[in-house]
PDB file of C-alpha atoms in Angstrom:
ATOM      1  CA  UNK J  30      50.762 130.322-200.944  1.00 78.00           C
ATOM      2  CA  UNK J  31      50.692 133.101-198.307  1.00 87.00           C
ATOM      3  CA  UNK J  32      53.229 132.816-195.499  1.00 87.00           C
ATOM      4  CA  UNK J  33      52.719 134.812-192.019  1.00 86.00           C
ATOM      5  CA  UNK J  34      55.307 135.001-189.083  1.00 83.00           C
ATOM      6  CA  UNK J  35      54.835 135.724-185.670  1.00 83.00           C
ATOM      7  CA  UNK J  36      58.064 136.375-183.574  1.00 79.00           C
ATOM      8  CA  UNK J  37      59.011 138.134-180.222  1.00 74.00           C
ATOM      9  CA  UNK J  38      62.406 138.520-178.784  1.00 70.00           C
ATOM     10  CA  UNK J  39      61.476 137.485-175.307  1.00 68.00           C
ATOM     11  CA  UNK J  40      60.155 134.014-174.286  1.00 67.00           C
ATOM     12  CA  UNK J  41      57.341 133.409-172.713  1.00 69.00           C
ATOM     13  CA  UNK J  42      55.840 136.296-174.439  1.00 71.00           C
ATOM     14  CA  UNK J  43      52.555 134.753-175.993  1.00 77.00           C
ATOM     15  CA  UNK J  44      53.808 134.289-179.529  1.00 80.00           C
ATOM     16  CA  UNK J  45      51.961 130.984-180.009  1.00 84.00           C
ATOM     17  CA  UNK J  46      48.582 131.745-178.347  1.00 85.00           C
ATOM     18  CA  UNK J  47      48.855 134.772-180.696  1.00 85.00           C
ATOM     19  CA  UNK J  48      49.734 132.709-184.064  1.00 88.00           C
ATOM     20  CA  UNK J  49      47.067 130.136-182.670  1.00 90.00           C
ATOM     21  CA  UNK J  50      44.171 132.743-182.036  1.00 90.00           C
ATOM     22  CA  UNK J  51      45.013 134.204-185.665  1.00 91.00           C
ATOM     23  CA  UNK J  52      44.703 130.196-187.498  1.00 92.00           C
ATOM     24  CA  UNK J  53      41.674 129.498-185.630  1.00 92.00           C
ATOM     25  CA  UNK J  54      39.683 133.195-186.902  1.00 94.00           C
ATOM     26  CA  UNK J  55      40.685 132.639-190.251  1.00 94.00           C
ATOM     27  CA  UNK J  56      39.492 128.946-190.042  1.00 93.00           C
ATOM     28  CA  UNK J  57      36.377 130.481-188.352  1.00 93.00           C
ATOM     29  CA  UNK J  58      35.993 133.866-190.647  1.00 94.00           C
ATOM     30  CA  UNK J  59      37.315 132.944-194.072  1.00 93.00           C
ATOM     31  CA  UNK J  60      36.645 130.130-196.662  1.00 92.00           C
ATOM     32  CA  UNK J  61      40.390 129.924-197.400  1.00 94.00           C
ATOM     33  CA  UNK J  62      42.510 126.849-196.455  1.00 95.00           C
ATOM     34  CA  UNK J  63      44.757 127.498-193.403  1.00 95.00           C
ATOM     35  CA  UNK J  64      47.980 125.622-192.130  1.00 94.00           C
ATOM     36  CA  UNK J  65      49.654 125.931-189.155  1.00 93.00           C
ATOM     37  CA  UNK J  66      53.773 125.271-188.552  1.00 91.00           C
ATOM     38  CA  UNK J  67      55.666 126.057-184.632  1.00 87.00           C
ATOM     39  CA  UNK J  68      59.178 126.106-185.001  1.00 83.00           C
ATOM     40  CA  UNK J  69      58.677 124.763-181.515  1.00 80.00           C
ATOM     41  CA  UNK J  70      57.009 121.683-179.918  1.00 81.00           C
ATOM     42  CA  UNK J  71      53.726 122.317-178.654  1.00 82.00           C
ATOM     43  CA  UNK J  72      52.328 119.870-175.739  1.00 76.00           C
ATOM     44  CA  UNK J  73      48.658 119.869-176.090  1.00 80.00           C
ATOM     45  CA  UNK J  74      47.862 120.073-180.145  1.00 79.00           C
ATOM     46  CA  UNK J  75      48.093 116.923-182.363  1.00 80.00           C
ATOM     47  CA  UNK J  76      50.204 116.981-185.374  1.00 83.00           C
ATOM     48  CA  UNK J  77      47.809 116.630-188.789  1.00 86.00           C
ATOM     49  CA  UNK J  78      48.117 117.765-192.548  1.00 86.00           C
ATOM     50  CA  UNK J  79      47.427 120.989-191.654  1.00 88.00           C
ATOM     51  CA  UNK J  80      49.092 121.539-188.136  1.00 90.00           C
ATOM     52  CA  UNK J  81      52.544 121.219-187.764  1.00 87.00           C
ATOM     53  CA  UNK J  82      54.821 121.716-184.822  1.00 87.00           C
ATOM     54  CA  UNK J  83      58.372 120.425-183.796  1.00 84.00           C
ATOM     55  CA  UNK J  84      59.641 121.947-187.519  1.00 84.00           C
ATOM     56  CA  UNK J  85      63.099 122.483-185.686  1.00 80.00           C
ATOM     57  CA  UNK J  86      63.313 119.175-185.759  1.00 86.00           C
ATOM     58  CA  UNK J  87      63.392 119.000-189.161  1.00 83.00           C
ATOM     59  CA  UNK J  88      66.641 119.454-191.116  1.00 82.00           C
ATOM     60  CA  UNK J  89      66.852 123.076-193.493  1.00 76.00           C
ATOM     61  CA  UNK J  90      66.102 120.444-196.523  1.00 80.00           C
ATOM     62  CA  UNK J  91      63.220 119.066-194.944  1.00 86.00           C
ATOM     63  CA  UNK J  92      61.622 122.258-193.723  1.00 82.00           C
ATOM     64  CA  UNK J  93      61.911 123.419-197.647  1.00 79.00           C
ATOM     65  CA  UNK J  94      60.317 120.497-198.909  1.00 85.00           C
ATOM     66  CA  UNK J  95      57.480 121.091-196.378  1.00 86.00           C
ATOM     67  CA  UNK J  96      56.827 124.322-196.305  1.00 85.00           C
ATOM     68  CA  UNK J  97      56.979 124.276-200.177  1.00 84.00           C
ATOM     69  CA  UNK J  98      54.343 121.633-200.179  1.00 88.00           C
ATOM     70  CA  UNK J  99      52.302 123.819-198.198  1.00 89.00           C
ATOM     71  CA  UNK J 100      52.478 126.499-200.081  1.00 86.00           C
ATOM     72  CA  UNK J 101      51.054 124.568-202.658  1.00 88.00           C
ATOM     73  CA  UNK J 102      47.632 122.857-200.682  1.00 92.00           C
ATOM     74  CA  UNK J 103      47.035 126.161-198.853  1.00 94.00           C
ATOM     75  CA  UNK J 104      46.045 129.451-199.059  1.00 93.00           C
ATOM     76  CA  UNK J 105      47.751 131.147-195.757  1.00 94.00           C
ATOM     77  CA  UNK J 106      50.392 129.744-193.655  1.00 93.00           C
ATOM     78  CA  UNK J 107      50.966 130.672-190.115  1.00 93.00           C
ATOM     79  CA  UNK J 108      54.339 130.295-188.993  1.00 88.00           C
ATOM     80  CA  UNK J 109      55.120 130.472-185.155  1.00 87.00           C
ATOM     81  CA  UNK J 110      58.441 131.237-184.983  1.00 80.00           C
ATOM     82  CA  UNK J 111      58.797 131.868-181.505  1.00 74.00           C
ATOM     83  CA  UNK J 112      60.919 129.158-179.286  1.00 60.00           C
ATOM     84  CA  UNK J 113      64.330 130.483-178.885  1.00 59.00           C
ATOM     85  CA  UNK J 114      66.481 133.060-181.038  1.00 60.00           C
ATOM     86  CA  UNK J 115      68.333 130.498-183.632  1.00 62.00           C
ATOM     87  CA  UNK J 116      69.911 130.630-186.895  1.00 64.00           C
ATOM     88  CA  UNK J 117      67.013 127.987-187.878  1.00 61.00           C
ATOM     89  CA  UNK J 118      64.226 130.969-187.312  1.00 62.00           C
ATOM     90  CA  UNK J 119      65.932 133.511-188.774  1.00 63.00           C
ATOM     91  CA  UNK J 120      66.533 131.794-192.020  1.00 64.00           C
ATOM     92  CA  UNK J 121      62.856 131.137-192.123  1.00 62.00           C
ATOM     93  CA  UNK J 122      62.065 134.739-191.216  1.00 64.00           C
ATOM     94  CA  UNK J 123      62.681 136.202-194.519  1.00 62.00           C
ATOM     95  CA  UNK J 124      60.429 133.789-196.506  1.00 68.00           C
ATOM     96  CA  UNK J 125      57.129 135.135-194.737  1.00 75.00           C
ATOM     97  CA  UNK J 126      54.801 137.548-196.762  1.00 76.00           C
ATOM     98  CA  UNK J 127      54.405 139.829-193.580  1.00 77.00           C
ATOM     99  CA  UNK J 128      56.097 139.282-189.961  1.00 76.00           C
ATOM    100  CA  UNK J 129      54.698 140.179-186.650  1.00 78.00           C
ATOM    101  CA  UNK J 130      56.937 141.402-183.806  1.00 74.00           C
ATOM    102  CA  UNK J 131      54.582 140.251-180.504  1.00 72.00           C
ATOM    103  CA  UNK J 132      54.398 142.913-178.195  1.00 66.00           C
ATOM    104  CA  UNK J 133      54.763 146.876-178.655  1.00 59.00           C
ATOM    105  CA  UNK J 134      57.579 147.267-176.803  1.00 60.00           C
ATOM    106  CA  UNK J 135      59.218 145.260-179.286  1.00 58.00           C
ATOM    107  CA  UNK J 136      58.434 147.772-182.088  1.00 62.00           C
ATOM    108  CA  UNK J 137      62.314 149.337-182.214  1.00 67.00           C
ATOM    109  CA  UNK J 138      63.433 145.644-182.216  1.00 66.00           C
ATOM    110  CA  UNK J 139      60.936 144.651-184.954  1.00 64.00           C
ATOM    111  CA  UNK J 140      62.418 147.728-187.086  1.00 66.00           C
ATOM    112  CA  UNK J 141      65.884 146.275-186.470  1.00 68.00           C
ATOM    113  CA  UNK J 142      64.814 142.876-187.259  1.00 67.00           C
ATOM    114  CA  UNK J 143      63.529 144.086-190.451  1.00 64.00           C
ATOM    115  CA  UNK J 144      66.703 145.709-191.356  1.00 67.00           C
ATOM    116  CA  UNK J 145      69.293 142.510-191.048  1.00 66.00           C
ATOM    117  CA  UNK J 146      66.739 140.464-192.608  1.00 63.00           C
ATOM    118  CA  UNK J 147      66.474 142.563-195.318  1.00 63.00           C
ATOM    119  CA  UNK J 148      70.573 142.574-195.502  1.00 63.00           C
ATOM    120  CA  UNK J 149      71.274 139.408-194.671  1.00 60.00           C
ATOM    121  CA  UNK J 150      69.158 138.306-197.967  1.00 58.00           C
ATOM    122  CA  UNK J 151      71.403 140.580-199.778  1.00 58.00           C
ATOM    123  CA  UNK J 152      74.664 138.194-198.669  1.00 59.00           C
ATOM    124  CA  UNK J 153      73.577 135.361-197.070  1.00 58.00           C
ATOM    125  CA  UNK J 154      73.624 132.598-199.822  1.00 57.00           C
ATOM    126  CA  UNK J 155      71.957 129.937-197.886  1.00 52.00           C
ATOM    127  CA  UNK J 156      68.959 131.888-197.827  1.00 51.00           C
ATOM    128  CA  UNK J 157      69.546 133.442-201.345  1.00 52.00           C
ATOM    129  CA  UNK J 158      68.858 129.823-201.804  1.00 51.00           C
ATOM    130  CA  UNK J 159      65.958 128.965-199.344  1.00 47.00           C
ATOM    131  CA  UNK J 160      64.342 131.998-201.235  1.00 44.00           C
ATOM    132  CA  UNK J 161      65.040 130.184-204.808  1.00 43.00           C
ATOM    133  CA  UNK J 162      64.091 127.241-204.200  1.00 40.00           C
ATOM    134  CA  UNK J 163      60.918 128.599-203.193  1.00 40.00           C
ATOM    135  CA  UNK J 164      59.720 130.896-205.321  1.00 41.00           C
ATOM    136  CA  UNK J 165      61.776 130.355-208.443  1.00 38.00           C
ATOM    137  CA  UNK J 166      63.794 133.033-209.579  1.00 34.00           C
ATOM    138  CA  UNK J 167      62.224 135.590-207.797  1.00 36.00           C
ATOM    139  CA  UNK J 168      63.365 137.435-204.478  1.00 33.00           C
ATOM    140  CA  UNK J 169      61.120 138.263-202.132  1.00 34.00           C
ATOM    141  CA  UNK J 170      61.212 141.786-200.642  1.00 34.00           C
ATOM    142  CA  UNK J 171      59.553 142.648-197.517  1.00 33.00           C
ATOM    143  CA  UNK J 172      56.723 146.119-198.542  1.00 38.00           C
ATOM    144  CA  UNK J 173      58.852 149.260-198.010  1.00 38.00           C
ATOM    145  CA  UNK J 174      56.175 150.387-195.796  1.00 45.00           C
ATOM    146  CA  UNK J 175      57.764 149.134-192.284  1.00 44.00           C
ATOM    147  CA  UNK J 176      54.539 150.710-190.331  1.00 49.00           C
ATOM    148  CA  UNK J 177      52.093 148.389-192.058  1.00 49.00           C
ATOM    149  CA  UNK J 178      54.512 145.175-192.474  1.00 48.00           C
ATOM    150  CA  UNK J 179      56.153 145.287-189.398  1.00 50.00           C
ATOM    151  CA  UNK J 180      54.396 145.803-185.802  1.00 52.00           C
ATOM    152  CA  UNK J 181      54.162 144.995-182.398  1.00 57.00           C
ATOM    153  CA  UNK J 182      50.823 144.283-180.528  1.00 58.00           C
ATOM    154  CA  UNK J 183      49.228 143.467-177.188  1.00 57.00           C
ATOM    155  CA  UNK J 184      47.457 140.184-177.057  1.00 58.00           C
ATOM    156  CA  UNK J 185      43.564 141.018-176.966  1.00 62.00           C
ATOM    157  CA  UNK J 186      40.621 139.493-178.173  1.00 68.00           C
ATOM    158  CA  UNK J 187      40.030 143.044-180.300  1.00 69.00           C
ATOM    159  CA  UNK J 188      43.100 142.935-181.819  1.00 76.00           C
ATOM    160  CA  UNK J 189      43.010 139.415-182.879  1.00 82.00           C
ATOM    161  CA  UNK J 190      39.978 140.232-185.061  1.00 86.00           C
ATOM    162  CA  UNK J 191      42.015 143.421-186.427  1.00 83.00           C
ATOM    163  CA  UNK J 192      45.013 141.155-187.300  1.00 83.00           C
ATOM    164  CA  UNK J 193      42.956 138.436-188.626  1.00 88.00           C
ATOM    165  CA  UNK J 194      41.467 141.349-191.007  1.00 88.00           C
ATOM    166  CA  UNK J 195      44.765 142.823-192.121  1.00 84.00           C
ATOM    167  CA  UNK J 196      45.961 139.241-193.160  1.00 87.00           C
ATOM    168  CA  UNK J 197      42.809 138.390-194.733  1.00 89.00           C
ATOM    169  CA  UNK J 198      42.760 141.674-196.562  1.00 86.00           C
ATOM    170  CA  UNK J 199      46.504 141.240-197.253  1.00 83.00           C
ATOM    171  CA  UNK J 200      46.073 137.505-198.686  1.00 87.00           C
ATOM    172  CA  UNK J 201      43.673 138.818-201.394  1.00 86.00           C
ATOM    173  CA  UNK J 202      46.051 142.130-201.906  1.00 80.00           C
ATOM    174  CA  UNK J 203      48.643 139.630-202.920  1.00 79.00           C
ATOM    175  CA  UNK J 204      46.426 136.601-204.374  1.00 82.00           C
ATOM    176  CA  UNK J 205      45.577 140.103-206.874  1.00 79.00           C
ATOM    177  CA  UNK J 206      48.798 141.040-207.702  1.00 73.00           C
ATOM    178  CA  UNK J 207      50.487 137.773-208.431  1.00 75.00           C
ATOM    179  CA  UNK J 208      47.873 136.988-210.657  1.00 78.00           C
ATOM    180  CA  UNK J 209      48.838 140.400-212.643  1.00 75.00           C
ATOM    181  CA  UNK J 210      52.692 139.635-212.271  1.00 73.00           C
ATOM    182  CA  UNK J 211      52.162 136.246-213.756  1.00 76.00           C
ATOM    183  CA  UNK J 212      50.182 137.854-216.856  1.00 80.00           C
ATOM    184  CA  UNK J 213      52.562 140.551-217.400  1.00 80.00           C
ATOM    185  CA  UNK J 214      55.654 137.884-217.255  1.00 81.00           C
ATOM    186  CA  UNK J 215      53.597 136.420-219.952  1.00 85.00           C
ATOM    187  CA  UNK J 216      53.348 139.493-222.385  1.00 87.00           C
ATOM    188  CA  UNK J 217      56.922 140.433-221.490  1.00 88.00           C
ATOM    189  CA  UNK J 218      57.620 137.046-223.047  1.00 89.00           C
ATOM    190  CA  UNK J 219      56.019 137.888-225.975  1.00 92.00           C
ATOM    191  CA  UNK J 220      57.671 141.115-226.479  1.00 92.00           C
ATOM    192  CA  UNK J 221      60.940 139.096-225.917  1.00 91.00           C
ATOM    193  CA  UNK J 222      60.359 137.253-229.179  1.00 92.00           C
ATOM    194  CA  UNK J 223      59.472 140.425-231.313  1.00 94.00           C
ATOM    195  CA  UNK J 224      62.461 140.932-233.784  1.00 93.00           C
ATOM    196  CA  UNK J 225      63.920 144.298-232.759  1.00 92.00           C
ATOM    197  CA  UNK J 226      63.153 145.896-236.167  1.00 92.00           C
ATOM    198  CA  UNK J 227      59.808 145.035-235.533  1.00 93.00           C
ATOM    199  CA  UNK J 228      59.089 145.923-231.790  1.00 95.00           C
ATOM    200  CA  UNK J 229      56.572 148.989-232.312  1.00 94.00           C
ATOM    201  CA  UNK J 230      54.732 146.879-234.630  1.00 94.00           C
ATOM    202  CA  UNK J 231      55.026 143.667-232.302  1.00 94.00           C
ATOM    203  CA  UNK J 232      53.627 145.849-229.481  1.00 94.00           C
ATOM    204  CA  UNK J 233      50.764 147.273-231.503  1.00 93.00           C
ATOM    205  CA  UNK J 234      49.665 143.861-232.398  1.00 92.00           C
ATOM    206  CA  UNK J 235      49.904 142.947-228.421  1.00 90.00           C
ATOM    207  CA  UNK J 236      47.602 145.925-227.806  1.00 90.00           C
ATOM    208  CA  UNK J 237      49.116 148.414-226.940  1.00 91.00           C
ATOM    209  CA  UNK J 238      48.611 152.060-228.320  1.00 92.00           C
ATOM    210  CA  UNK J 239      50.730 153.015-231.476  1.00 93.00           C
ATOM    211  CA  UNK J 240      51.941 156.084-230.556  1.00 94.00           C
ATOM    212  CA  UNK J 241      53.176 154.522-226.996  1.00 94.00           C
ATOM    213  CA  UNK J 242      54.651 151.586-229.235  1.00 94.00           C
ATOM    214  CA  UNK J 243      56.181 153.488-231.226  1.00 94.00           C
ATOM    215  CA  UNK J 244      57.896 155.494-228.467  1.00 94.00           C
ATOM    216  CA  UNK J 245      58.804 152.417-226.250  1.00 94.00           C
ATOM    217  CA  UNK J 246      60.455 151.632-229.427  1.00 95.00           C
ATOM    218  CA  UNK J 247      62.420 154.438-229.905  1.00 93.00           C
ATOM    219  CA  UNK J 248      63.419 154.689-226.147  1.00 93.00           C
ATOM    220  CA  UNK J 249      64.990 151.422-226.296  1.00 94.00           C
ATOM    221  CA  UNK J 250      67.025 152.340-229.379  1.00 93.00           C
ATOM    222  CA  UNK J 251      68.251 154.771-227.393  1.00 90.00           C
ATOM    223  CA  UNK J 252      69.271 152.890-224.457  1.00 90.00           C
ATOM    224  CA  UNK J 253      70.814 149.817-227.052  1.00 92.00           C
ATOM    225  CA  UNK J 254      73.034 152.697-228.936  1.00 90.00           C
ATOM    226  CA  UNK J 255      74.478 154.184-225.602  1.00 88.00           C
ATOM    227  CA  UNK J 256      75.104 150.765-224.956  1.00 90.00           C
ATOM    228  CA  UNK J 257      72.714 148.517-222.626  1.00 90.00           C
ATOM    229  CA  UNK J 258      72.310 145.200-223.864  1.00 92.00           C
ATOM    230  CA  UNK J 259      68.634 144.934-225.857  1.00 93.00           C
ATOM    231  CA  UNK J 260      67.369 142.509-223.402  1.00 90.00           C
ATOM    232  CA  UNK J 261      68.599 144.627-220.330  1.00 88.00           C
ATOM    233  CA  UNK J 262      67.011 147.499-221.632  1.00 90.00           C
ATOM    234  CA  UNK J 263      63.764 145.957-222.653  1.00 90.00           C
ATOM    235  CA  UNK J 264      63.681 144.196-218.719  1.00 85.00           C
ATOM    236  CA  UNK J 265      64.016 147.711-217.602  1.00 84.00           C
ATOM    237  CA  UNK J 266      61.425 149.756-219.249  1.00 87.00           C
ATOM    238  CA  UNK J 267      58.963 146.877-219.332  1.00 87.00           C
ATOM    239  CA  UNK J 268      57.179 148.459-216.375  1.00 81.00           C
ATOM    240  CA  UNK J 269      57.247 151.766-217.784  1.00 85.00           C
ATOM    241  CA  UNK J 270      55.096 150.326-220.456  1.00 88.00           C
ATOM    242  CA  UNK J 271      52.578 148.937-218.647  1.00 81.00           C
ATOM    243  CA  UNK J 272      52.744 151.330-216.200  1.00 78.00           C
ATOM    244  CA  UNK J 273      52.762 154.319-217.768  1.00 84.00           C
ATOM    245  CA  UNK J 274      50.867 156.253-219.727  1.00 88.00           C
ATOM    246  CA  UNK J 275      51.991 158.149-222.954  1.00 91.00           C
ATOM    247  CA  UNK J 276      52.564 161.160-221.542  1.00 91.00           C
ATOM    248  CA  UNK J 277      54.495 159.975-218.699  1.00 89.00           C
ATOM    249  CA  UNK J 278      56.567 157.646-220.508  1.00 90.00           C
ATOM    250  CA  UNK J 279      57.238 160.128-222.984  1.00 91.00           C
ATOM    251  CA  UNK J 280      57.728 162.938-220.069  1.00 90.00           C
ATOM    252  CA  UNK J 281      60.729 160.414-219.027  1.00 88.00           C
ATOM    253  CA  UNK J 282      62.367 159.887-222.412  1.00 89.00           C
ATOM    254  CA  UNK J 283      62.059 163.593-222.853  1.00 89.00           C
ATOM    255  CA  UNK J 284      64.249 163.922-219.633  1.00 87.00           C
ATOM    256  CA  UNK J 285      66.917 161.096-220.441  1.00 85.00           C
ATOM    257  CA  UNK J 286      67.239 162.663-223.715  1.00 84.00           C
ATOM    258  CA  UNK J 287      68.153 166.048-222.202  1.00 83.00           C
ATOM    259  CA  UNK J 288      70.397 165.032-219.998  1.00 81.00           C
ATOM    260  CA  UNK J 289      72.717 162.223-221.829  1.00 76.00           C
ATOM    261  CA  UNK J 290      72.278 165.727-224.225  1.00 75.00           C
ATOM    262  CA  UNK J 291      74.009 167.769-221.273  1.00 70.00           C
ATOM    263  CA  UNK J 292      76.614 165.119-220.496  1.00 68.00           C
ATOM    264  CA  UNK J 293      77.564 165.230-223.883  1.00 66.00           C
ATOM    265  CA  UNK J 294      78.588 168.791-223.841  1.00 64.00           C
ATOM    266  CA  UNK J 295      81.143 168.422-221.064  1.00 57.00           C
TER     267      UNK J 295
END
């Protein structure tokens, strides 16, 4: 379900006694199901259900059918994606939930690293498509917050029980809000089905206040007469609705009335 990567420009740079150390304190620590995948080949560990290594062995549909079954069985993978710089880790890269740059000299790099990822999902279909077929129709964006999602570290017993915190702590963050996403895909669904007549009374029956019904109503009559297709404009206040409150929702209709008001005038 929850996918973490380890990574480090240099080799030999303890990437994999890192990525191990962090599997084995969350086996230890947590009730939670852990797997383990090495991009590399590691000489002393078995291979098992859930401890894989070799995966660049593996061809790219392989690794997808894997890793998507693991995603599945357990709660937090740990991805070891050290080896050698390859197209094969990079395409994995952007899948993770949060990335780890070994080493805090690396920290400018890890920035970097963060950056092309972040662009090469943008125009790289083949992992446009790794992404996909993963997780559906949704595209996974790396937190804004570089400082927190992006790091370097020393190896050291302390830190390993700080890491194995943050990804605990950031399993359940995300556990949390995926369960909200998938309830709010579900109303949004149900608002989709309201005839547009009828949508302040559709939402009212949903739950949601009149008055802020009536208004989300109203705002996207005024997007669909400017014209935004209905659906567009319903996708893009939906999180205004549930987001917002009254007076902020109506705050920002307020100001996209007085400005399309303005652009009339010239």
């Amino acid at each position: 379900m929850y996918m973490v990567g380890f990574y480090s420009p240099k080799a030999k740079s303890g990437v994999t006694e890192m990525s191990l150390s962090i599997y084995q304190w969350l086996k230890k620590n947590t009730f939670l199901k852990v797997a383990f995948i090495s991009y590399g080949v590691l000489e002393k560990e078995e291979i098992s259900n859930d401890f894989i290594h070799g995966f660049s062995n593996l061809s790219l549909i392989e690794q997808k059918r894997k890793v998507k079954q693991l995603k599945k069985e357990f709660d937090i993978i740990i991805y070891d994606a050290s080896s050698q710089l390859s197209e094969g880790v990079l395409k994995l890269l952007p899948i993770v939930d949060r990335l780890f740059i070994v080493g805090d000299e690396n920290r400018d790099f890890a920035v970097k690293l963060h950056e092309i990822i972040q662009f090469d999902k943008l125009f790289d279909n083949s992992v446009k498509n790794f992404i996909a077929h993963l997780q559906g129709n949704k595209t996974f964006i790396l937190r804004e917050n570089m400082d927190q999602r992006v790091i370097g570290f020393t190896n050291s017993k302390k830190e390993t029980d700080d890491i194995g915190q943050m990804i605990y702590t950031d399993y359940v963050t995300f556990y949390i809000e995926r369960k909200l996403i998938e309830k709010n895909k579900k109303v949004f669904n149900k608002i989709k089905k309201i005839p547009r007549d009828e949508l302040y009374i559709g939402l009212y029956e949903l739950g949601i206040d009149f008055e802020k019904a009536l208004l989300f109503h109203q705002y996207i009559t005024l997007r669909v007469a400017l014209g935004q297709p209905y659906d567009e404009a319903l996708t893009n206040m939906f999180p205004f609705l549930i987001n917002y409150s009254f007076e902020e929702l109506l705050e920002k209709f307020q100001n996209e009335l007085f400005f399309i008001t303005k652009l009339q005038k010239y």
